[in-house]
Amino acid sequence: MKTKKIIFLSNLLAIAIVLNLLESLIPAIGIPGVRIGLANIVVLITIMNFRFSEALSITLLRIFLVGLLKGTFLNIPFFMSLGGGILSFLMMFLIYKFAKFSVVGISIIGSLTHCLGQILVAMIVISTKDIIYYLPFMILLSIPTGVFIGFISLKLNKLKIFDSINEKDISK
Amino acid sequence: MNNKKKYIYDLVLILCLCLIAILLMIITKPFSHEDNLTAQIWYKDEIIEEIDLNKESDVKQKTYTFPEGTIEIEYKHNSIRVLSSSCPNKTCVNQGWSDKTNKSIICIHNSFRIKIISKSDVDVVVG
């Protein structure tokens, strides 16, 4: 891996961690625990510009490091983050590679699957299906948050910051 | 042209999601405003207490202590909330008053939840 690439990836990881921590200071919108998903901007940008393994490692490292920084490492909120993070990353990656949605559409699916992943983990951990009643509201909220994050990622990606370090890796 | 096509797919996706959400709301009927509410206090997978919120006229408080931490709840006529909790996120406290059926208050950190059910559908008069 080129040194330049490592620097870019480390910077993106740092940005994702800061966005994640900043976001926890913003009060939830509408439904308890629902956030805008600012760190998803970094996930989308890494999916669009880097390889699968590189993008996945940024997502996993972000979840692990935020868990350590917040003091929730290996607690239930950490596993919810991990479940939501992995599910949304995989869905966004698959849709980016194989479906015909724009970045905005991918972001909407990412935000929805992040919620779904977290709900599934919570349902398993506290063995209740009561959270399912929040699902329709989460679907509706994932649309504006997904569109917002999608547009920011689209505008940032148009700056073509990563093209110089990644000529051979861009497949799309 | 290609980008325009992509945005049309996005629009279809948004419309489909709205439709699914509305259908789910019709099927599950979440958060209906009813009288005769009862709060079930759950810890892990067992009910530790049931509070008949319909009977309550004054504001009362109660504290529960679990191995994971402490939770203080407050309840009044057909309403209940978590007043304070030892959990780090305080999502349960920030949720505020809950006064609708199925609008559970969940504190994942303490494996604690308050489920609100309506007893009116149990009291069926036959004859």
PDB file of N, CA and C in Angstrom, chain A residues 103-165:
ATOM      1  N   VAL A 103     -25.515   7.883  -5.441  1.00  0.00           N
ATOM      2  CA  VAL A 103     -24.955   7.909  -4.083  1.00  0.00           C
ATOM      3  C   VAL A 103     -26.058   8.191  -3.063  1.00  0.00           C
ATOM      4  N   VAL A 104     -27.024   9.030  -3.461  1.00  0.00           N
ATOM      5  CA  VAL A 104     -28.127   9.375  -2.554  1.00  0.00           C
ATOM      6  C   VAL A 104     -28.940   8.121  -2.206  1.00  0.00           C
ATOM      7  N   GLY A 105     -29.242   7.324  -3.215  1.00  0.00           N
ATOM      8  CA  GLY A 105     -29.989   6.080  -2.990  1.00  0.00           C
ATOM      9  C   GLY A 105     -29.207   5.120  -2.112  1.00  0.00           C
ATOM     10  N   ILE A 106     -27.902   5.008  -2.377  1.00  0.00           N
ATOM     11  CA  ILE A 106     -27.043   4.119  -1.583  1.00  0.00           C
ATOM     12  C   ILE A 106     -27.031   4.583  -0.131  1.00  0.00           C
ATOM     13  N   SER A 107     -26.966   5.901   0.037  1.00  0.00           N
ATOM     14  CA  SER A 107     -26.938   6.459   1.394  1.00  0.00           C
ATOM     15  C   SER A 107     -28.248   6.179   2.138  1.00  0.00           C
ATOM     16  N   ILE A 108     -29.380   6.275   1.430  1.00  0.00           N
ATOM     17  CA  ILE A 108     -30.681   5.987   2.065  1.00  0.00           C
ATOM     18  C   ILE A 108     -30.699   4.530   2.531  1.00  0.00           C
ATOM     19  N   ILE A 109     -30.249   3.628   1.653  1.00  0.00           N
ATOM     20  CA  ILE A 109     -30.227   2.208   2.018  1.00  0.00           C
ATOM     21  C   ILE A 109     -29.259   1.975   3.181  1.00  0.00           C
ATOM     22  N   GLY A 110     -28.134   2.679   3.165  1.00  0.00           N
ATOM     23  CA  GLY A 110     -27.166   2.577   4.262  1.00  0.00           C
ATOM     24  C   GLY A 110     -27.765   2.992   5.583  1.00  0.00           C
ATOM     25  N   SER A 111     -28.485   4.109   5.569  1.00  0.00           N
ATOM     26  CA  SER A 111     -29.044   4.608   6.829  1.00  0.00           C
ATOM     27  C   SER A 111     -30.164   3.682   7.317  1.00  0.00           C
ATOM     28  N   LEU A 112     -30.933   3.144   6.379  1.00  0.00           N
ATOM     29  CA  LEU A 112     -32.006   2.216   6.754  1.00  0.00           C
ATOM     30  C   LEU A 112     -31.447   0.908   7.315  1.00  0.00           C
ATOM     31  N   THR A 113     -30.436   0.346   6.630  1.00  0.00           N
ATOM     32  CA  THR A 113     -29.884  -0.931   7.087  1.00  0.00           C
ATOM     33  C   THR A 113     -29.087  -0.774   8.387  1.00  0.00           C
ATOM     34  N   HIS A 114     -28.557   0.419   8.620  1.00  0.00           N
ATOM     35  CA  HIS A 114     -27.865   0.680   9.889  1.00  0.00           C
ATOM     36  C   HIS A 114     -28.870   0.567  11.034  1.00  0.00           C
ATOM     37  N   CYS A 115     -30.050   1.196  10.831  1.00  0.00           N
ATOM     38  CA  CYS A 115     -31.127   1.104  11.836  1.00  0.00           C
ATOM     39  C   CYS A 115     -31.559  -0.348  12.024  1.00  0.00           C
ATOM     40  N   LEU A 116     -31.751  -1.039  10.895  1.00  0.00           N
ATOM     41  CA  LEU A 116     -32.216  -2.433  10.952  1.00  0.00           C
ATOM     42  C   LEU A 116     -31.237  -3.315  11.720  1.00  0.00           C
ATOM     43  N   GLY A 117     -29.953  -3.152  11.423  1.00  0.00           N
ATOM     44  CA  GLY A 117     -28.911  -3.932  12.092  1.00  0.00           C
ATOM     45  C   GLY A 117     -28.937  -3.714  13.594  1.00  0.00           C
ATOM     46  N   GLN A 118     -29.077  -2.426  13.980  1.00  0.00           N
ATOM     47  CA  GLN A 118     -29.107  -2.106  15.407  1.00  0.00           C
ATOM     48  C   GLN A 118     -30.351  -2.693  16.076  1.00  0.00           C
ATOM     49  N   ILE A 119     -31.489  -2.586  15.394  1.00  0.00           N
ATOM     50  CA  ILE A 119     -32.742  -3.132  15.940  1.00  0.00           C
ATOM     51  C   ILE A 119     -32.616  -4.644  16.129  1.00  0.00           C
ATOM     52  N   LEU A 120     -32.054  -5.315  15.120  1.00  0.00           N
ATOM     53  CA  LEU A 120     -31.910  -6.772  15.200  1.00  0.00           C
ATOM     54  C   LEU A 120     -31.041  -7.179  16.391  1.00  0.00           C
ATOM     55  N   VAL A 121     -29.908  -6.493  16.555  1.00  0.00           N
ATOM     56  CA  VAL A 121     -29.017  -6.813  17.689  1.00  0.00           C
ATOM     57  C   VAL A 121     -29.749  -6.556  19.011  1.00  0.00           C
ATOM     58  N   ALA A 122     -30.439  -5.398  19.101  1.00  0.00           N
ATOM     59  CA  ALA A 122     -31.162  -5.068  20.339  1.00  0.00           C
ATOM     60  C   ALA A 122     -32.251  -6.100  20.626  1.00  0.00           C
ATOM     61  N   MET A 123     -32.932  -6.540  19.565  1.00  0.00           N
ATOM     62  CA  MET A 123     -34.002  -7.532  19.744  1.00  0.00           C
ATOM     63  C   MET A 123     -33.449  -8.851  20.270  1.00  0.00           C
ATOM     64  N   ILE A 124     -32.259  -9.227  19.782  1.00  0.00           N
ATOM     65  CA  ILE A 124     -31.644 -10.477  20.236  1.00  0.00           C
ATOM     66  C   ILE A 124     -31.142 -10.325  21.672  1.00  0.00           C
ATOM     67  N   VAL A 125     -30.474  -9.200  21.934  1.00  0.00           N
ATOM     68  CA  VAL A 125     -29.839  -9.023  23.245  1.00  0.00           C
ATOM     69  C   VAL A 125     -30.874  -8.907  24.366  1.00  0.00           C
ATOM     70  N   ILE A 126     -31.895  -8.041  24.170  1.00  0.00           N
ATOM     71  CA  ILE A 126     -32.858  -7.904  25.268  1.00  0.00           C
ATOM     72  C   ILE A 126     -34.120  -8.745  25.037  1.00  0.00           C
ATOM     73  N   SER A 127     -34.034  -9.660  24.122  1.00  0.00           N
ATOM     74  CA  SER A 127     -35.118 -10.595  23.767  1.00  0.00           C
ATOM     75  C   SER A 127     -36.513  -9.972  23.849  1.00  0.00           C
ATOM     76  N   THR A 128     -36.699  -8.959  23.035  1.00  0.00           N
ATOM     77  CA  THR A 128     -38.025  -8.349  22.906  1.00  0.00           C
ATOM     78  C   THR A 128     -38.261  -7.967  21.457  1.00  0.00           C
ATOM     79  N   LYS A 129     -39.538  -8.001  21.063  1.00  0.00           N
ATOM     80  CA  LYS A 129     -39.818  -7.520  19.720  1.00  0.00           C
ATOM     81  C   LYS A 129     -40.558  -6.178  19.763  1.00  0.00           C
ATOM     82  N   ASP A 130     -40.586  -5.563  20.947  1.00  0.00           N
ATOM     83  CA  ASP A 130     -41.276  -4.272  21.100  1.00  0.00           C
ATOM     84  C   ASP A 130     -40.690  -3.169  20.227  1.00  0.00           C
ATOM     85  N   ILE A 131     -39.393  -3.265  19.950  1.00  0.00           N
ATOM     86  CA  ILE A 131     -38.723  -2.196  19.195  1.00  0.00           C
ATOM     87  C   ILE A 131     -39.251  -2.148  17.759  1.00  0.00           C
ATOM     88  N   ILE A 132     -39.840  -3.245  17.307  1.00  0.00           N
ATOM     89  CA  ILE A 132     -40.329  -3.322  15.934  1.00  0.00           C
ATOM     90  C   ILE A 132     -41.371  -2.234  15.648  1.00  0.00           C
ATOM     91  N   TYR A 133     -42.062  -1.748  16.703  1.00  0.00           N
ATOM     92  CA  TYR A 133     -43.069  -0.697  16.501  1.00  0.00           C
ATOM     93  C   TYR A 133     -42.433   0.609  16.035  1.00  0.00           C
ATOM     94  N   TYR A 134     -41.137   0.756  16.286  1.00  0.00           N
ATOM     95  CA  TYR A 134     -40.444   1.974  15.858  1.00  0.00           C
ATOM     96  C   TYR A 134     -40.014   1.891  14.393  1.00  0.00           C
ATOM     97  N   LEU A 135     -40.095   0.679  13.822  1.00  0.00           N
ATOM     98  CA  LEU A 135     -39.570   0.449  12.473  1.00  0.00           C
ATOM     99  C   LEU A 135     -40.163   1.383  11.400  1.00  0.00           C
ATOM    100  N   PRO A 136     -41.509   1.547  11.301  1.00  0.00           N
ATOM    101  CA  PRO A 136     -42.026   2.447  10.266  1.00  0.00           C
ATOM    102  C   PRO A 136     -41.488   3.870  10.387  1.00  0.00           C
ATOM    103  N   PHE A 137     -41.323   4.352  11.626  1.00  0.00           N
ATOM    104  CA  PHE A 137     -40.814   5.713  11.830  1.00  0.00           C
ATOM    105  C   PHE A 137     -39.339   5.795  11.459  1.00  0.00           C
ATOM    106  N   MET A 138     -38.618   4.686  11.718  1.00  0.00           N
ATOM    107  CA  MET A 138     -37.197   4.662  11.359  1.00  0.00           C
ATOM    108  C   MET A 138     -37.035   4.658   9.845  1.00  0.00           C
ATOM    109  N   ILE A 139     -37.921   3.928   9.154  1.00  0.00           N
ATOM    110  CA  ILE A 139     -37.859   3.902   7.685  1.00  0.00           C
ATOM    111  C   ILE A 139     -38.082   5.319   7.156  1.00  0.00           C
ATOM    112  N   LEU A 140     -39.095   6.002   7.717  1.00  0.00           N
ATOM    113  CA  LEU A 140     -39.403   7.357   7.250  1.00  0.00           C
ATOM    114  C   LEU A 140     -38.259   8.332   7.559  1.00  0.00           C
ATOM    115  N   LEU A 141     -37.646   8.177   8.743  1.00  0.00           N
ATOM    116  CA  LEU A 141     -36.543   9.085   9.102  1.00  0.00           C
ATOM    117  C   LEU A 141     -35.274   8.802   8.309  1.00  0.00           C
ATOM    118  N   SER A 142     -35.112   7.537   7.875  1.00  0.00           N
ATOM    119  CA  SER A 142     -33.890   7.201   7.129  1.00  0.00           C
ATOM    120  C   SER A 142     -33.884   7.897   5.757  1.00  0.00           C
ATOM    121  N   ILE A 143     -35.057   8.330   5.282  1.00  0.00           N
ATOM    122  CA  ILE A 143     -35.086   8.998   3.970  1.00  0.00           C
ATOM    123  C   ILE A 143     -34.431  10.389   4.026  1.00  0.00           C
ATOM    124  N   PRO A 144     -34.913  11.324   4.885  1.00  0.00           N
ATOM    125  CA  PRO A 144     -34.233  12.634   4.899  1.00  0.00           C
ATOM    126  C   PRO A 144     -32.767  12.556   5.331  1.00  0.00           C
ATOM    127  N   THR A 145     -32.459  11.698   6.330  1.00  0.00           N
ATOM    128  CA  THR A 145     -31.058  11.611   6.777  1.00  0.00           C
ATOM    129  C   THR A 145     -30.189  11.026   5.654  1.00  0.00           C
ATOM    130  N   GLY A 146     -30.716  10.014   4.974  1.00  0.00           N
ATOM    131  CA  GLY A 146     -29.980   9.382   3.873  1.00  0.00           C
ATOM    132  C   GLY A 146     -29.748  10.358   2.730  1.00  0.00           C
ATOM    133  N   VAL A 147     -30.772  11.155   2.385  1.00  0.00           N
ATOM    134  CA  VAL A 147     -30.638  12.128   1.294  1.00  0.00           C
ATOM    135  C   VAL A 147     -29.585  13.177   1.667  1.00  0.00           C
ATOM    136  N   PHE A 148     -29.643  13.660   2.909  1.00  0.00           N
ATOM    137  CA  PHE A 148     -28.704  14.685   3.384  1.00  0.00           C
ATOM    138  C   PHE A 148     -27.256  14.183   3.301  1.00  0.00           C
ATOM    139  N   ILE A 149     -27.029  12.980   3.872  1.00  0.00           N
ATOM    140  CA  ILE A 149     -25.678  12.397   3.877  1.00  0.00           C
ATOM    141  C   ILE A 149     -25.229  12.083   2.450  1.00  0.00           C
ATOM    142  N   GLY A 150     -26.169  11.585   1.639  1.00  0.00           N
ATOM    143  CA  GLY A 150     -25.867  11.232   0.249  1.00  0.00           C
ATOM    144  C   GLY A 150     -25.403  12.447  -0.544  1.00  0.00           C
ATOM    145  N   PHE A 151     -26.114  13.579  -0.400  1.00  0.00           N
ATOM    146  CA  PHE A 151     -25.746  14.783  -1.141  1.00  0.00           C
ATOM    147  C   PHE A 151     -24.383  15.311  -0.719  1.00  0.00           C
ATOM    148  N   ILE A 152     -24.113  15.281   0.597  1.00  0.00           N
ATOM    149  CA  ILE A 152     -22.795  15.748   1.071  1.00  0.00           C
ATOM    150  C   ILE A 152     -21.691  14.867   0.475  1.00  0.00           C
ATOM    151  N   SER A 153     -21.907  13.542   0.518  1.00  0.00           N
ATOM    152  CA  SER A 153     -20.893  12.615  -0.014  1.00  0.00           C
ATOM    153  C   SER A 153     -20.686  12.831  -1.509  1.00  0.00           C
ATOM    154  N   LEU A 154     -21.790  13.064  -2.206  1.00  0.00           N
ATOM    155  CA  LEU A 154     -21.727  13.281  -3.658  1.00  0.00           C
ATOM    156  C   LEU A 154     -20.897  14.520  -3.977  1.00  0.00           C
ATOM    157  N   LYS A 155     -21.171  15.600  -3.237  1.00  0.00           N
ATOM    158  CA  LYS A 155     -20.443  16.867  -3.473  1.00  0.00           C
ATOM    159  C   LYS A 155     -18.954  16.690  -3.144  1.00  0.00           C
ATOM    160  N   LEU A 156     -18.664  15.992  -2.030  1.00  0.00           N
ATOM    161  CA  LEU A 156     -17.268  15.775  -1.635  1.00  0.00           C
ATOM    162  C   LEU A 156     -16.538  14.910  -2.651  1.00  0.00           C
ATOM    163  N   ASN A 157     -17.238  13.900  -3.164  1.00  0.00           N
ATOM    164  CA  ASN A 157     -16.610  12.990  -4.119  1.00  0.00           C
ATOM    165  C   ASN A 157     -16.317  13.681  -5.444  1.00  0.00           C
ATOM    166  N   LYS A 158     -17.134  14.704  -5.756  1.00  0.00           N
ATOM    167  CA  LYS A 158     -16.923  15.437  -7.014  1.00  0.00           C
ATOM    168  C   LYS A 158     -15.641  16.259  -6.975  1.00  0.00           C
ATOM    169  N   LEU A 159     -15.114  16.495  -5.778  1.00  0.00           N
ATOM    170  CA  LEU A 159     -13.862  17.252  -5.657  1.00  0.00           C
ATOM    171  C   LEU A 159     -12.674  16.431  -6.171  1.00  0.00           C
ATOM    172  N   LYS A 160     -12.867  15.136  -6.323  1.00  0.00           N
ATOM    173  CA  LYS A 160     -11.855  14.201  -6.865  1.00  0.00           C
ATOM    174  C   LYS A 160     -10.530  14.259  -6.091  1.00  0.00           C
ATOM    175  N   ILE A 161     -10.645  14.317  -4.774  1.00  0.00           N
ATOM    176  CA  ILE A 161      -9.445  14.398  -3.926  1.00  0.00           C
ATOM    177  C   ILE A 161      -8.627  13.103  -4.031  1.00  0.00           C
ATOM    178  N   PHE A 162      -9.345  11.984  -4.161  1.00  0.00           N
ATOM    179  CA  PHE A 162      -8.666  10.688  -4.047  1.00  0.00           C
ATOM    180  C   PHE A 162      -8.182  10.127  -5.385  1.00  0.00           C
ATOM    181  N   ASP A 163      -8.515  10.810  -6.478  1.00  0.00           N
ATOM    182  CA  ASP A 163      -8.167  10.264  -7.795  1.00  0.00           C
ATOM    183  C   ASP A 163      -6.664  10.078  -7.981  1.00  0.00           C
ATOM    184  N   SER A 164      -5.878  11.007  -7.453  1.00  0.00           N
ATOM    185  CA  SER A 164      -4.439  10.966  -7.683  1.00  0.00           C
ATOM    186  C   SER A 164      -3.754   9.761  -7.030  1.00  0.00           C
ATOM    187  N   ILE A 165      -4.315   9.293  -5.912  1.00  0.00           N
ATOM    188  CA  ILE A 165      -3.641   8.189  -5.225  1.00  0.00           C
ATOM    189  C   ILE A 165      -4.207   6.837  -5.621  1.00  0.00           C
TER     190      ILE A 165
END
